[in-house]
PDB file of C-alpha atoms in Angstrom:
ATOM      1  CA  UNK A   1       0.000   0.000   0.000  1.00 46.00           C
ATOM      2  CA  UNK A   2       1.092   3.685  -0.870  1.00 72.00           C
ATOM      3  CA  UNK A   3       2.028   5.382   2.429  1.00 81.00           C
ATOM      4  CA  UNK A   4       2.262   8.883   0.101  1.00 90.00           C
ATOM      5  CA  UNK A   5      -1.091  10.697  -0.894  1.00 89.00           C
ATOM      6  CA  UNK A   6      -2.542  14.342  -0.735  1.00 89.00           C
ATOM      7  CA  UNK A   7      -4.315  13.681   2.777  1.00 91.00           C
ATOM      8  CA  UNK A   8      -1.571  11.867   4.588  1.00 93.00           C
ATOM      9  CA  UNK A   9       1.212  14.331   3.495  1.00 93.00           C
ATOM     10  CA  UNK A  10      -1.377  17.527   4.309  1.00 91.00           C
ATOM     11  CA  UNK A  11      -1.781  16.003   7.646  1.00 91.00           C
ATOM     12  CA  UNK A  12       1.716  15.151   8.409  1.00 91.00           C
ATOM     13  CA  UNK A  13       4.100  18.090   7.373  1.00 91.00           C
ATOM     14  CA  UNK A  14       4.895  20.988   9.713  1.00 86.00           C
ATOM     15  CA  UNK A  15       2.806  24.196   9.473  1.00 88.00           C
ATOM     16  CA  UNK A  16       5.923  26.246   7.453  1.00 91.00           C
ATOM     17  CA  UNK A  17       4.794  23.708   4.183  1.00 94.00           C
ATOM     18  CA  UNK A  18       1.782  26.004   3.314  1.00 94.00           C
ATOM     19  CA  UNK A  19       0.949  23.424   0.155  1.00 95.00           C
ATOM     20  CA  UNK A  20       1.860  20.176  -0.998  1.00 96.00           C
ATOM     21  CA  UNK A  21       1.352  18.635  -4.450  1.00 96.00           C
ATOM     22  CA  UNK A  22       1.529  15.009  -4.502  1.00 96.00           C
ATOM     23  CA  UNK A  23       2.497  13.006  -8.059  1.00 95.00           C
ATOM     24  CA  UNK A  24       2.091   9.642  -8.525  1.00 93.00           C
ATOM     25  CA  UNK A  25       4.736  10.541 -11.485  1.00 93.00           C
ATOM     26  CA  UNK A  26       6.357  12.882 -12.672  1.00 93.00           C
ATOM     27  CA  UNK A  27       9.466  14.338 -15.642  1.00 92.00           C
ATOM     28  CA  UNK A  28      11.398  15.396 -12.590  1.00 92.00           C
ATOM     29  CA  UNK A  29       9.841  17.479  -9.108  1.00 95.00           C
ATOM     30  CA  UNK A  30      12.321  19.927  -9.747  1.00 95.00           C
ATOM     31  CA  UNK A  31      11.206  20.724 -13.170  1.00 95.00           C
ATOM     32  CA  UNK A  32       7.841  20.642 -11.319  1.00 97.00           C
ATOM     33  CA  UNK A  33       8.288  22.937  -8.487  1.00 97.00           C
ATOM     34  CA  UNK A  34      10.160  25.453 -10.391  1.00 97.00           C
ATOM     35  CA  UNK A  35       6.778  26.017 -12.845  1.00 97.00           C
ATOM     36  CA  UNK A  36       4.882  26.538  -9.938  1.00 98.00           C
ATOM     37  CA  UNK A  37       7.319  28.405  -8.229  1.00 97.00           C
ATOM     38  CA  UNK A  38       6.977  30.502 -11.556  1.00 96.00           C
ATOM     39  CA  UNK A  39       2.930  30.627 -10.689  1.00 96.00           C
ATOM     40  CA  UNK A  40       3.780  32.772  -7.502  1.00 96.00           C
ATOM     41  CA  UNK A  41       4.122  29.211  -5.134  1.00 97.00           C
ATOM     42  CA  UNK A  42       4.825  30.624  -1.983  1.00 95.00           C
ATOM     43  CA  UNK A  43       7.935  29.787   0.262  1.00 94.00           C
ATOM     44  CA  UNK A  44       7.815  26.006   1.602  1.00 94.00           C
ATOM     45  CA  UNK A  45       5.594  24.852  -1.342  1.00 96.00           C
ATOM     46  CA  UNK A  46       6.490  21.313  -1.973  1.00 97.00           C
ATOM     47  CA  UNK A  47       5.999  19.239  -4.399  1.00 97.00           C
ATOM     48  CA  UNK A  48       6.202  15.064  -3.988  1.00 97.00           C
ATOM     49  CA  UNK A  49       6.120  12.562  -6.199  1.00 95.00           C
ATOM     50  CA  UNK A  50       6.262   8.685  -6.173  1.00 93.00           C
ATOM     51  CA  UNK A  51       8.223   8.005  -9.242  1.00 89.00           C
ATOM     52  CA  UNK A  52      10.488   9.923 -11.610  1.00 86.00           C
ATOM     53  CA  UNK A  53      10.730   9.653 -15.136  1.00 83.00           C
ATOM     54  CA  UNK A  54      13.529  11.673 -15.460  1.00 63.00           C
ATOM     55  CA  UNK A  55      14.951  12.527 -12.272  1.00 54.00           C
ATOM     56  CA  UNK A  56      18.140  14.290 -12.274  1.00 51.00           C
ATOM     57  CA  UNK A  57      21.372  14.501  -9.866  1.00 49.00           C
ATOM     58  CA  UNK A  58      24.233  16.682  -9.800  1.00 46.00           C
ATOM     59  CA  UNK A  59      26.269  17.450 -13.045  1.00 43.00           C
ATOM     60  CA  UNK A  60      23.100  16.268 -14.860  1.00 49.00           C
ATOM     61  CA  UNK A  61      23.409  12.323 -14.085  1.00 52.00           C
ATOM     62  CA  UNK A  62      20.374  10.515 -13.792  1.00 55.00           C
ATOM     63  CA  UNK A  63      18.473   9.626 -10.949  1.00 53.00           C
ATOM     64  CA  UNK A  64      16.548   6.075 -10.958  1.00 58.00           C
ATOM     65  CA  UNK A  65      14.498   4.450  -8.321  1.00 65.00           C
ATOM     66  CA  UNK A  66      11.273   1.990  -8.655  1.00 73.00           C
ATOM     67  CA  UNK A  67       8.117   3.201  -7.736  1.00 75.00           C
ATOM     68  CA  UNK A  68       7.058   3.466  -3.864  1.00 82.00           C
ATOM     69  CA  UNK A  69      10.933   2.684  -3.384  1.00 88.00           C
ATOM     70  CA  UNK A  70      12.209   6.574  -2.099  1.00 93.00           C
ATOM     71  CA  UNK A  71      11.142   9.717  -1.260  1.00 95.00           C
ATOM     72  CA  UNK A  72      11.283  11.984  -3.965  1.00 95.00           C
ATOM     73  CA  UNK A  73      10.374  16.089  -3.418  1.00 97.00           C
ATOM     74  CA  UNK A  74      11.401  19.261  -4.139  1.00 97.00           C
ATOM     75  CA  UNK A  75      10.792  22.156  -1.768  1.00 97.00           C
ATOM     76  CA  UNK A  76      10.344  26.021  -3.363  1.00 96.00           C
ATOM     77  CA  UNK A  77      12.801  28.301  -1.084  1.00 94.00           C
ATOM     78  CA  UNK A  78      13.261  32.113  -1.277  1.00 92.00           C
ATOM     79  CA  UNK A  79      15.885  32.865   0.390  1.00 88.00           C
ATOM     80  CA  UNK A  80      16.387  36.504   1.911  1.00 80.00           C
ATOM     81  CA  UNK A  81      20.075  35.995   1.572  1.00 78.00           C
ATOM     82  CA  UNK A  82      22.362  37.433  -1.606  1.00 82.00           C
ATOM     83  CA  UNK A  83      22.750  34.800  -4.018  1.00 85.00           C
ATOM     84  CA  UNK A  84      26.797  33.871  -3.354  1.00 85.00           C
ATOM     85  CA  UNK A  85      25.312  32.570  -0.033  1.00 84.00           C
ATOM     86  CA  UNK A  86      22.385  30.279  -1.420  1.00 87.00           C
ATOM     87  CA  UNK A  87      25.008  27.003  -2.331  1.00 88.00           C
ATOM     88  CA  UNK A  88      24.967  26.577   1.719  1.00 92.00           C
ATOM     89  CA  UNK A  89      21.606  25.596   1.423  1.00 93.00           C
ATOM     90  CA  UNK A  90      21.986  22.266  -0.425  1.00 93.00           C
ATOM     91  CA  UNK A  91      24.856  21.759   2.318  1.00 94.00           C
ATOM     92  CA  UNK A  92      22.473  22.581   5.393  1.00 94.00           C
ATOM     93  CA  UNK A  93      19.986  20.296   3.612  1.00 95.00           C
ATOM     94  CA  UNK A  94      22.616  17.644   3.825  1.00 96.00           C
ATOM     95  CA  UNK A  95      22.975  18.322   7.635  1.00 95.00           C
ATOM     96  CA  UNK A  96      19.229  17.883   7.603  1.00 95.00           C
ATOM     97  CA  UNK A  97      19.413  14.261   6.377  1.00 97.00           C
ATOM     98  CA  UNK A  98      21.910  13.451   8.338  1.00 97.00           C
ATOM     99  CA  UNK A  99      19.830  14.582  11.464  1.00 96.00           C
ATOM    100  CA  UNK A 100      17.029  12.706  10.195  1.00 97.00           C
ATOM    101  CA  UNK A 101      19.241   9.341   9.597  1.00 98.00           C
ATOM    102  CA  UNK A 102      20.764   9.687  12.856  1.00 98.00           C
ATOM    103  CA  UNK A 103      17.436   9.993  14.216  1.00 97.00           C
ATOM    104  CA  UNK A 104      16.308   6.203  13.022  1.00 97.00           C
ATOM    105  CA  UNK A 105      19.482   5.070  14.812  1.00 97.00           C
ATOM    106  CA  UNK A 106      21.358   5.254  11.300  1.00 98.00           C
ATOM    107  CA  UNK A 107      25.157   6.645  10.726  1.00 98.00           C
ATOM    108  CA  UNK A 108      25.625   8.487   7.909  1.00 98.00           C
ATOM    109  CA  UNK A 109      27.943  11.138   6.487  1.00 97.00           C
ATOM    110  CA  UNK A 110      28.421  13.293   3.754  1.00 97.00           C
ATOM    111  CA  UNK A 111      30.482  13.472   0.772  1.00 95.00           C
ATOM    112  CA  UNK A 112      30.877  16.863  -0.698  1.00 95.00           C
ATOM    113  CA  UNK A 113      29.389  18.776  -1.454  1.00 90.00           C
ATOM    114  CA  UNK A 114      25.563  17.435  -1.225  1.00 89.00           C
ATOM    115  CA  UNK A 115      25.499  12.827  -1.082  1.00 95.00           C
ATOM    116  CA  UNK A 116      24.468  11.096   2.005  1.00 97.00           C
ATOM    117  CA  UNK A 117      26.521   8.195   2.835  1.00 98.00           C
ATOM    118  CA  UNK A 118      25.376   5.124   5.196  1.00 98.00           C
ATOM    119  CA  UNK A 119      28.603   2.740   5.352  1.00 95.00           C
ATOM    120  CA  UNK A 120      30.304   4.746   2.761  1.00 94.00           C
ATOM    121  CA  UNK A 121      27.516   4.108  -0.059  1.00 96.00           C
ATOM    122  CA  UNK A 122      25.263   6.648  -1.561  1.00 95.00           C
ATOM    123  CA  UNK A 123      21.717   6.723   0.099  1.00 97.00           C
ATOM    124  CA  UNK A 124      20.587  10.316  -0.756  1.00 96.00           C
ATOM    125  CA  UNK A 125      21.280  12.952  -3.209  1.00 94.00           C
ATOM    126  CA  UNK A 126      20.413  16.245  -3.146  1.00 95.00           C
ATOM    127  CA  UNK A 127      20.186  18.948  -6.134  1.00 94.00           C
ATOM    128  CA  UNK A 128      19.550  23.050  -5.365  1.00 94.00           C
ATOM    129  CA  UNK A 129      18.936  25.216  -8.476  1.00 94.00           C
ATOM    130  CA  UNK A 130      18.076  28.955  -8.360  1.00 93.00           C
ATOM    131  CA  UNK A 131      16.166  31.533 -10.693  1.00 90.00           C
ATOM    132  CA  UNK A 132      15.214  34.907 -10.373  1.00 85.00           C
ATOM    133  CA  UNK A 133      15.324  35.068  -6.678  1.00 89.00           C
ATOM    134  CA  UNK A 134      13.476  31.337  -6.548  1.00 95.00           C
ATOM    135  CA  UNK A 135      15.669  28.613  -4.769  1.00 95.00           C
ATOM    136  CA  UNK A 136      14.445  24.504  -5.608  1.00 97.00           C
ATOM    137  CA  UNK A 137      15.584  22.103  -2.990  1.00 96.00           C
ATOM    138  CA  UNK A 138      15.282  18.715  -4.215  1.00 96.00           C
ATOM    139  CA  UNK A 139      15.987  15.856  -2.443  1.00 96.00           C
ATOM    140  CA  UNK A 140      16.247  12.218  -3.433  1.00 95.00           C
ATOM    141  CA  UNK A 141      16.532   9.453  -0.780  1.00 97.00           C
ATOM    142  CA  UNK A 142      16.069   5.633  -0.984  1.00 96.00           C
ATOM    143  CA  UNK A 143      13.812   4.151   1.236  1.00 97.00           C
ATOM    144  CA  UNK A 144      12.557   0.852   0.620  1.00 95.00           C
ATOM    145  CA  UNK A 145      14.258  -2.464  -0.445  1.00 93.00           C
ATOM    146  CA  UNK A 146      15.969  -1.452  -3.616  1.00 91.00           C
ATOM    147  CA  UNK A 147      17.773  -4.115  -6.372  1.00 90.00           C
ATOM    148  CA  UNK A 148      20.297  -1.641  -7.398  1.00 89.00           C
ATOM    149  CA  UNK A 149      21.781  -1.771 -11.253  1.00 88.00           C
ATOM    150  CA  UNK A 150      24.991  -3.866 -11.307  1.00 89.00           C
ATOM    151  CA  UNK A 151      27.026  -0.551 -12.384  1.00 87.00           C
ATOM    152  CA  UNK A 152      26.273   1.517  -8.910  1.00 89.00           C
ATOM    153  CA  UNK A 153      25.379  -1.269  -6.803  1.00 89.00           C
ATOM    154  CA  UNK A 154      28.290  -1.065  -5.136  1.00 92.00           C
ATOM    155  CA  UNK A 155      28.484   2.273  -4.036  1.00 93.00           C
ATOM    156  CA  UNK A 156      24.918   2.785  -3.884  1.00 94.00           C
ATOM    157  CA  UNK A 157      22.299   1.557  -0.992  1.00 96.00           C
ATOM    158  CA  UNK A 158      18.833   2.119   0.751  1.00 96.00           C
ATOM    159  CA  UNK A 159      17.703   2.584   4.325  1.00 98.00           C
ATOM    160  CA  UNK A 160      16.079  -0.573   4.605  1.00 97.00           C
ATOM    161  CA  UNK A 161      18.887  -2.461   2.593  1.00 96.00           C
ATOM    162  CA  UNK A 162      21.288  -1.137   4.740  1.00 97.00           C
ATOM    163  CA  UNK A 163      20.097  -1.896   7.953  1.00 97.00           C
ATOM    164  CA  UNK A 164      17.704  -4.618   7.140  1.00 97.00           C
ATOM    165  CA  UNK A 165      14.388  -2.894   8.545  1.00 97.00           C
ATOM    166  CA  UNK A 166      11.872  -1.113   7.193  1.00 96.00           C
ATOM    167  CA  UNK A 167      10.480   2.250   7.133  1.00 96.00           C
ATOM    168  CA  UNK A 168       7.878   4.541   6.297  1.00 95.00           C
ATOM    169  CA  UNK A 169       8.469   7.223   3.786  1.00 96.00           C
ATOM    170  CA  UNK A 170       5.696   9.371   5.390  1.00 96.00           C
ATOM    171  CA  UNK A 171       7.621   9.226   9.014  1.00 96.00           C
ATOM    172  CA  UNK A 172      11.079   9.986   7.422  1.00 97.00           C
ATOM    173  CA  UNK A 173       9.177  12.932   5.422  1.00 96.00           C
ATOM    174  CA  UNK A 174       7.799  14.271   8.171  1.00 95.00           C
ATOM    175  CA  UNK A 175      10.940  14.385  10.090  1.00 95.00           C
ATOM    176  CA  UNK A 176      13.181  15.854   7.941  1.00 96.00           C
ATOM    177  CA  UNK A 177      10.864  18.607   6.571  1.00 94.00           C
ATOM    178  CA  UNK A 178      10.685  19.723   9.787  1.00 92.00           C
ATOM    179  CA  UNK A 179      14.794  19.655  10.859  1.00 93.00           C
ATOM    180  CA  UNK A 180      14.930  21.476   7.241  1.00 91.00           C
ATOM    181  CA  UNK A 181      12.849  24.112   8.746  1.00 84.00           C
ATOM    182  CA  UNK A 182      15.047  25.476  11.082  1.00 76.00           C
ATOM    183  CA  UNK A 183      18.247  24.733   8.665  1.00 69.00           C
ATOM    184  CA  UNK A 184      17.584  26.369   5.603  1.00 66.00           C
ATOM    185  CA  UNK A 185      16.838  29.563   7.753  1.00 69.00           C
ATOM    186  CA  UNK A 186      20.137  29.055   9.657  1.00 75.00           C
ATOM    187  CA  UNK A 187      22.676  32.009   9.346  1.00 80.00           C
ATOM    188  CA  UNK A 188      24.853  31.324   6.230  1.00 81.00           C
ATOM    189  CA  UNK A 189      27.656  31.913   8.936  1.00 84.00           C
ATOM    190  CA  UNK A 190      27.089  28.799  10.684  1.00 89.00           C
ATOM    191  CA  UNK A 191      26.388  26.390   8.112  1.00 91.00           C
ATOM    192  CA  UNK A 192      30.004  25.240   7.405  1.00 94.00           C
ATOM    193  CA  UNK A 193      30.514  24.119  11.267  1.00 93.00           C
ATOM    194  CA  UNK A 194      27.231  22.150  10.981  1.00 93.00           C
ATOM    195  CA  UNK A 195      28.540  20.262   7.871  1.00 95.00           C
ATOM    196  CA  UNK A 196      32.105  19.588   8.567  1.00 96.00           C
ATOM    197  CA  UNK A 197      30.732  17.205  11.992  1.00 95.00           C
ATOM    198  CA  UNK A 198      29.405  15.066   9.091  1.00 97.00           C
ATOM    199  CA  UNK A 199      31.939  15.313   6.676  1.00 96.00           C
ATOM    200  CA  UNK A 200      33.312  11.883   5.221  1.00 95.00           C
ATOM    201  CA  UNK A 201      35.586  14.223   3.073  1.00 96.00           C
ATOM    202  CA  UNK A 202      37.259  16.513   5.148  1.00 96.00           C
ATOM    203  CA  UNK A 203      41.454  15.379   6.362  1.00 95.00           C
ATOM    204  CA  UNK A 204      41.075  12.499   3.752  1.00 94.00           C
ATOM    205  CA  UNK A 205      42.896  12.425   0.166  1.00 96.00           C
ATOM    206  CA  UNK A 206      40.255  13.279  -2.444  1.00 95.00           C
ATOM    207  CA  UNK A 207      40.062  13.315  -6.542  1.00 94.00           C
ATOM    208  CA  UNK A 208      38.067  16.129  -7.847  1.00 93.00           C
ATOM    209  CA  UNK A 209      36.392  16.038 -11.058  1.00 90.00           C
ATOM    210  CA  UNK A 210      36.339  19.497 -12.616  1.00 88.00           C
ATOM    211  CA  UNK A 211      34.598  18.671 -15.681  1.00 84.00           C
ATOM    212  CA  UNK A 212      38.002  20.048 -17.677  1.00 86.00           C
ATOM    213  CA  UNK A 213      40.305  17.278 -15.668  1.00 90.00           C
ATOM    214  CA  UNK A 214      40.850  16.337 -12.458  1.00 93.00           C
ATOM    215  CA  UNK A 215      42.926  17.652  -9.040  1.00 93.00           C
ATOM    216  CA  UNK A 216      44.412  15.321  -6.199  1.00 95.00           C
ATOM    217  CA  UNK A 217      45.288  16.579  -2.498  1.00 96.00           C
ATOM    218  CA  UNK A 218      43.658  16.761   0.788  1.00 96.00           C
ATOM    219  CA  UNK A 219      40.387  18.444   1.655  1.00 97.00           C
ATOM    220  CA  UNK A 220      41.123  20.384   5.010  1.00 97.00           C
ATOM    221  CA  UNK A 221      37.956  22.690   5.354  1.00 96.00           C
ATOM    222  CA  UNK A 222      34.752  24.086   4.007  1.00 96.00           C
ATOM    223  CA  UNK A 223      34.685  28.093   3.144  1.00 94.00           C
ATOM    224  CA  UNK A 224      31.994  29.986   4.076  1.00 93.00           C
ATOM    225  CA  UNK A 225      30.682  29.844   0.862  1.00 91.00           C
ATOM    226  CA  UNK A 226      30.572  25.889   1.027  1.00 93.00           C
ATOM    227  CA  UNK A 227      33.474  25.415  -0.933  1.00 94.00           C
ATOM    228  CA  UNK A 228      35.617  22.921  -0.554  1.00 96.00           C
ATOM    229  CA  UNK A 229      39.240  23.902   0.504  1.00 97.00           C
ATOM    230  CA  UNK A 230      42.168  22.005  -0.418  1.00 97.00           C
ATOM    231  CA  UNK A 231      45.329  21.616   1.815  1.00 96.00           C
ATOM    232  CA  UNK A 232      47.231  23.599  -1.490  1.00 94.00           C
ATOM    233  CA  UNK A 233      45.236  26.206  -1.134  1.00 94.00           C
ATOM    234  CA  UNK A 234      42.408  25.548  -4.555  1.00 95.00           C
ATOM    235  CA  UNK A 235      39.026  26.286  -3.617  1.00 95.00           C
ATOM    236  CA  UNK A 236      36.553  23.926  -5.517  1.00 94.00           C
ATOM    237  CA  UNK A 237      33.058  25.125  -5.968  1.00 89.00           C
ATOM    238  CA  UNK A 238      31.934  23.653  -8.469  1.00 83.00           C
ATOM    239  CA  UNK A 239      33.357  19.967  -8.576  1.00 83.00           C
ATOM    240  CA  UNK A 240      32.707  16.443  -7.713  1.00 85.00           C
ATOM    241  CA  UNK A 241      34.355  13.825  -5.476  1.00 89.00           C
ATOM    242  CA  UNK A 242      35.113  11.482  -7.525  1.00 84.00           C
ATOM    243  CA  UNK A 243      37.725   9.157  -4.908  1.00 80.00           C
ATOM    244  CA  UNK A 244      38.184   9.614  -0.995  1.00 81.00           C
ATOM    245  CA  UNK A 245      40.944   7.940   0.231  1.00 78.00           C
TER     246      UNK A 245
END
């Protein structure tokens, strides 16, 4: 049985989600919550669906999971903040998850700048993209019992595959949206020390992938501006871990 509708998800979310649009399916809840965003959606407008045709990551990869299998949403955000400060959100969100995880007696940790790690796998992704002012927080995590593809199932996993028990999307939902409350309206300021107590990246030997090649050295810290500092001094902002050793 669905544990996602309308009804259930009015009744559970905290009072700063004014509206919620559930999907049985959807292109992408992204693509979704940005058009209504572009409708005059107001701040904490979410939008949920239970399967994604075309779900996207970070860099543009693709994000795949069977129906009734994760919690898929996007969240309209806008931020008072000037825009050099909105990439900390996708990083507080990730301090969010975490919270949440922890929460269901999980360990996870994050991988810069935005993936959600249980036992060094991926279990969560999460993708901000701004316009005009507009800010959409989307957030992909796997839930339910998940037969991964044979070319990520080794570095990818689910809450119930990891630890073996089950869960309710619903309950997780409800959680996090509201320890994502308090987050994404944290000073930018203190975002950075929130993250790097998760951080699976931070004193280890990384590979960045730049899109134009790729850098080796040791991350060290996170910038106020959520970039990630190496111990030579390069400040990556727009990257991806590619190898933490």
């Amino acid at each position: 049985m669905n544990d996602l509708d309308d009804k259930r998800l009015s009744q559970a979310l905290p009072g700063w989600v004014p509206e919620v649009r559930f999907l049985p399916e959807t292109d992408s809840t992204n693509r979704r919550a940005m058009a209504w965003a572009n409708q005059g959606a107001a701040a904490g407008s979410m939008v949920v669906a239970d399967f994604q045709t075309a779900g996207r990551g970070r860099l543009d990869r693709t994000w795949t999971a069977p129906a009734g299998s994760s919690l898929l949403f996007s969240v309209v955000l806008r931020p008072g903040t000037a825009p050099e400060g909105w990439p900390l959100i996708s990083l507080a969100a990730g301090v969010a998850l975490c919270e949440c995880l922890a929460g269901l007696g999980l360990e996870p940790g994050l991988k810069w700048p935005n993936d959600v790690l249980l036992g060094g796998r991926k279990v969560a992704g999460i993708l901000a993209e701004a316009a005009e002012g507009v800010v959409i927080l989307g957030i992909g995590l796997n839930v339910g019992r998940v037969e991964f593809p044979e070319e990520i199932a080794a570095t990818a996993t689910s809450l119930e595959n990891f630890s073996g028990r089950a869960f309710s999307r619903l309950h997780v939902l409800s959680d996090l949206t509201g320890r994502l409350s308090g987050l994404v309206e944290t000073p930018p300021a203190e975002v950075p020390a929130g993250y790097r107590g998760w951080s699976r990246t931070l004193g280890r030997e990384v590979r960045v992938d730049l899109g134009s090649g790729f850098i080796e050295d040791r991350a060290v810290d996170i910038d106020p501006f959520g970039g990630l500092v190496l111990a030579g001094g390069r400040v990556v902002r727009a990257g991806d871990v590619v190898q933490v050793r």
